[in-house]
Amino acid sequence: GTPHWDYPTFLALSRRGLFSHTRDVVGIWRKHGSSATVALAGRDLGGANLAMTLALQTRQQLVGQRRLPAVGMVRRSWTEASARNIVQVGRILLRERRYAEARRLAWGAMRLKVGAAQRLKMLAIAVAAIGRIDLERISRWRGRRSTIEELV
């Protein structure tokens, strides 16, 4: 019942075995302005919370079978990942000149309990939206790689 289909899929896979780190590319996350990621970021908190609840339930079921992170760590990680996603979506919205949406998204995300670096990025999105500034252009001008390079 959630458009966040990847979380339940990964959770189901986690019940079948352990994940391993690899440097190989095994999938591609296509980011664009009309994707579900952009459409739902900061708006579908119920679906995101449902996915976190499923993750915690799966964790509880696997306790004793594997060494797992503490519940508090899962919650903090989830919040930080949500904030990173919101920042990326905000940058996509700025790139597409959807300034009002980017501003609303960034201001709404300021209530998340995240670290100073993430807060600063959300504030930068909000200010850039007010000033109608494309952060990707500034990033390239400074010689940095864009976090949404496939869009530019």
mmCIF file of C-alpha atoms in Angstrom:
data_model
loop_
_atom_site.group_PDB
_atom_site.id
_atom_site.type_symbol
_atom_site.label_atom_id
_atom_site.label_comp_id
_atom_site.label_asym_id
_atom_site.label_seq_id
_atom_site.Cartn_x
_atom_site.Cartn_y
_atom_site.Cartn_z
ATOM 1 C CA GLY A 1 0.000 0.000 0.000
ATOM 2 C CA THR A 2 2.924 2.384 -0.410
ATOM 3 C CA PRO A 3 4.579 3.822 -3.514
ATOM 4 C CA HIS A 4 7.873 3.277 -1.691
ATOM 5 C CA TRP A 5 8.072 -0.193 -3.230
ATOM 6 C CA ASP A 6 11.833 -0.499 -3.008
ATOM 7 C CA TYR A 7 11.880 -0.565 0.812
ATOM 8 C CA PRO A 8 9.522 -3.529 1.214
ATOM 9 C CA THR A 9 11.449 -5.308 -1.570
ATOM 10 C CA PHE A 10 14.798 -4.800 0.168
ATOM 11 C CA LEU A 11 13.276 -5.873 3.482
ATOM 12 C CA ALA A 12 11.904 -9.062 1.935
ATOM 13 C CA LEU A 13 15.342 -9.757 0.459
ATOM 14 C CA SER A 14 16.973 -9.144 3.845
ATOM 15 C CA ARG A 15 14.932 -12.010 5.272
ATOM 16 C CA ARG A 16 16.426 -14.352 2.672
ATOM 17 C CA GLY A 17 20.067 -13.537 3.325
ATOM 18 C CA LEU A 18 22.753 -10.973 3.990
ATOM 19 C CA PHE A 19 23.640 -8.104 1.696
ATOM 20 C CA SER A 20 27.231 -7.665 0.568
ATOM 21 C CA HIS A 21 29.076 -4.540 -0.479
ATOM 22 C CA THR A 22 30.284 -4.372 -4.051
ATOM 23 C CA ARG A 23 31.890 -1.614 -6.069
ATOM 24 C CA ASP A 24 30.073 -2.834 -9.169
ATOM 25 C CA VAL A 25 27.110 -0.868 -10.467
ATOM 26 C CA VAL A 26 24.088 -3.105 -9.949
ATOM 27 C CA GLY A 27 21.335 -0.586 -10.586
ATOM 28 C CA ILE A 28 20.614 2.938 -11.720
ATOM 29 C CA TRP A 29 18.472 5.510 -9.953
ATOM 30 C CA ARG A 30 17.108 7.815 -12.615
ATOM 31 C CA LYS A 31 16.352 11.225 -11.118
ATOM 32 C CA HIS A 32 14.070 13.642 -12.944
ATOM 33 C CA GLY A 33 11.389 16.174 -12.175
ATOM 34 C CA SER A 34 8.412 13.940 -12.852
ATOM 35 C CA SER A 35 9.657 10.891 -10.934
ATOM 36 C CA ALA A 36 7.835 9.497 -7.905
ATOM 37 C CA THR A 37 10.855 10.489 -5.801
ATOM 38 C CA VAL A 38 10.333 14.145 -6.683
ATOM 39 C CA ALA A 39 6.550 13.962 -6.543
ATOM 40 C CA LEU A 40 6.507 12.367 -3.086
ATOM 41 C CA ALA A 41 9.520 13.958 -1.368
ATOM 42 C CA GLY A 42 8.423 15.734 1.769
ATOM 43 C CA ARG A 43 4.768 15.101 0.916
ATOM 44 C CA ASP A 44 4.230 11.412 1.563
ATOM 45 C CA LEU A 45 5.528 11.271 5.106
ATOM 46 C CA GLY A 46 2.951 8.598 5.931
ATOM 47 C CA GLY A 47 4.375 6.306 3.249
ATOM 48 C CA ALA A 48 7.943 7.017 4.324
ATOM 49 C CA ASN A 49 7.030 6.359 7.956
ATOM 50 C CA LEU A 50 5.286 3.135 6.933
ATOM 51 C CA ALA A 51 8.490 2.020 5.194
ATOM 52 C CA MET A 52 10.487 2.786 8.365
ATOM 53 C CA THR A 53 7.940 0.879 10.457
ATOM 54 C CA LEU A 54 8.304 -2.109 8.106
ATOM 55 C CA ALA A 55 12.089 -1.859 8.471
ATOM 56 C CA LEU A 56 11.831 -1.892 12.267
ATOM 57 C CA GLN A 57 9.388 -4.816 12.188
ATOM 58 C CA THR A 58 11.724 -6.774 9.934
ATOM 59 C CA ARG A 59 14.608 -5.900 12.248
ATOM 60 C CA GLN A 60 12.644 -7.243 15.212
ATOM 61 C CA GLN A 61 11.935 -10.490 13.360
ATOM 62 C CA LEU A 62 15.616 -10.952 12.561
ATOM 63 C CA VAL A 63 16.941 -10.209 16.065
ATOM 64 C CA GLY A 64 19.003 -13.154 17.205
ATOM 65 C CA GLN A 65 19.680 -14.344 13.667
ATOM 66 C CA ARG A 66 22.072 -11.555 12.764
ATOM 67 C CA ARG A 67 23.973 -8.673 14.274
ATOM 68 C CA LEU A 68 21.727 -5.664 13.659
ATOM 69 C CA PRO A 69 21.964 -1.935 14.395
ATOM 70 C CA ALA A 70 20.092 -0.516 17.380
ATOM 71 C CA VAL A 71 16.575 0.856 16.839
ATOM 72 C CA GLY A 72 17.765 4.413 17.575
ATOM 73 C CA MET A 73 20.461 4.080 14.923
ATOM 74 C CA VAL A 74 17.883 2.854 12.381
ATOM 75 C CA ARG A 75 15.637 5.837 13.141
ATOM 76 C CA ARG A 76 18.520 8.350 12.903
ATOM 77 C CA SER A 77 19.756 6.770 9.664
ATOM 78 C CA TRP A 78 16.268 6.899 8.220
ATOM 79 C CA THR A 79 15.874 10.590 9.089
ATOM 80 C CA GLU A 80 19.295 11.449 7.631
ATOM 81 C CA ALA A 81 18.517 9.512 4.432
ATOM 82 C CA SER A 82 15.175 11.325 4.150
ATOM 83 C CA ALA A 83 16.955 14.659 4.530
ATOM 84 C CA ARG A 84 19.524 13.754 1.843
ATOM 85 C CA ASN A 85 16.695 12.760 -0.478
ATOM 86 C CA ILE A 86 14.870 16.033 0.171
ATOM 87 C CA VAL A 87 18.042 18.013 -0.598
ATOM 88 C CA GLN A 88 18.488 16.156 -3.909
ATOM 89 C CA VAL A 89 14.851 16.686 -4.822
ATOM 90 C CA GLY A 90 15.166 20.359 -3.915
ATOM 91 C CA ARG A 91 18.120 20.685 -6.266
ATOM 92 C CA ILE A 92 16.165 18.965 -9.029
ATOM 93 C CA LEU A 93 13.253 21.357 -8.492
ATOM 94 C CA LEU A 94 15.616 24.349 -8.614
ATOM 95 C CA ARG A 95 17.175 23.032 -11.819
ATOM 96 C CA GLU A 96 13.700 22.791 -13.339
ATOM 97 C CA ARG A 97 12.858 26.326 -12.143
ATOM 98 C CA ARG A 98 10.121 25.035 -9.844
ATOM 99 C CA TYR A 99 11.136 27.537 -7.185
ATOM 100 C CA ALA A 100 7.944 27.641 -5.100
ATOM 101 C CA GLU A 101 7.954 23.839 -4.769
ATOM 102 C CA ALA A 102 11.644 23.799 -3.845
ATOM 103 C CA ARG A 103 11.093 26.477 -1.193
ATOM 104 C CA ARG A 104 8.090 24.691 0.342
ATOM 105 C CA LEU A 105 9.951 21.387 0.369
ATOM 106 C CA ALA A 106 13.049 22.855 2.038
ATOM 107 C CA TRP A 107 11.146 24.855 4.662
ATOM 108 C CA GLY A 108 8.961 21.846 5.462
ATOM 109 C CA ALA A 109 12.032 19.659 5.905
ATOM 110 C CA MET A 110 13.566 22.025 8.443
ATOM 111 C CA ARG A 111 11.508 20.267 11.138
ATOM 112 C CA LEU A 112 13.493 17.040 10.673
ATOM 113 C CA LYS A 113 15.939 16.303 13.481
ATOM 114 C CA VAL A 114 19.138 16.239 11.426
ATOM 115 C CA GLY A 115 22.656 17.540 11.768
ATOM 116 C CA ALA A 116 23.846 21.034 11.015
ATOM 117 C CA ALA A 117 25.254 20.125 7.583
ATOM 118 C CA GLN A 118 21.891 18.811 6.336
ATOM 119 C CA ARG A 119 20.070 21.812 7.846
ATOM 120 C CA LEU A 120 22.446 24.158 6.066
ATOM 121 C CA LYS A 121 21.808 22.401 2.753
ATOM 122 C CA MET A 122 18.034 22.677 3.226
ATOM 123 C CA LEU A 123 18.426 26.354 4.078
ATOM 124 C CA ALA A 124 20.536 26.813 0.932
ATOM 125 C CA ILE A 125 17.735 25.232 -1.135
ATOM 126 C CA ALA A 126 15.171 27.585 0.417
ATOM 127 C CA VAL A 127 17.341 30.685 -0.121
ATOM 128 C CA ALA A 128 18.192 29.627 -3.678
ATOM 129 C CA ALA A 129 14.486 29.147 -4.376
ATOM 130 C CA ILE A 130 13.684 32.637 -3.080
ATOM 131 C CA GLY A 131 16.539 34.091 -5.168
ATOM 132 C CA ARG A 132 15.704 31.843 -8.152
ATOM 133 C CA ILE A 133 19.234 30.490 -8.224
ATOM 134 C CA ASP A 134 20.305 27.233 -9.872
ATOM 135 C CA LEU A 135 22.691 25.596 -7.392
ATOM 136 C CA GLU A 136 23.978 23.195 -10.047
ATOM 137 C CA ARG A 137 25.405 26.088 -12.046
ATOM 138 C CA ILE A 138 27.203 27.361 -8.941
ATOM 139 C CA SER A 139 28.463 23.863 -8.174
ATOM 140 C CA ARG A 140 29.945 23.513 -11.680
ATOM 141 C CA TRP A 141 31.393 27.040 -11.534
ATOM 142 C CA ARG A 142 33.217 26.065 -8.334
ATOM 143 C CA GLY A 143 34.626 23.022 -10.144
ATOM 144 C CA ARG A 144 32.535 20.545 -8.185
ATOM 145 C CA ARG A 145 30.632 17.621 -9.557
ATOM 146 C CA SER A 146 26.879 17.962 -9.517
ATOM 147 C CA THR A 147 24.921 15.561 -7.321
ATOM 148 C CA ILE A 148 22.344 15.399 -10.090
ATOM 149 C CA GLU A 149 24.774 15.432 -12.983
ATOM 150 C CA GLU A 150 22.537 13.384 -15.268
ATOM 151 C CA LEU A 151 20.044 16.261 -15.344
ATOM 152 C CA VAL A 152 22.391 19.000 -16.484
#
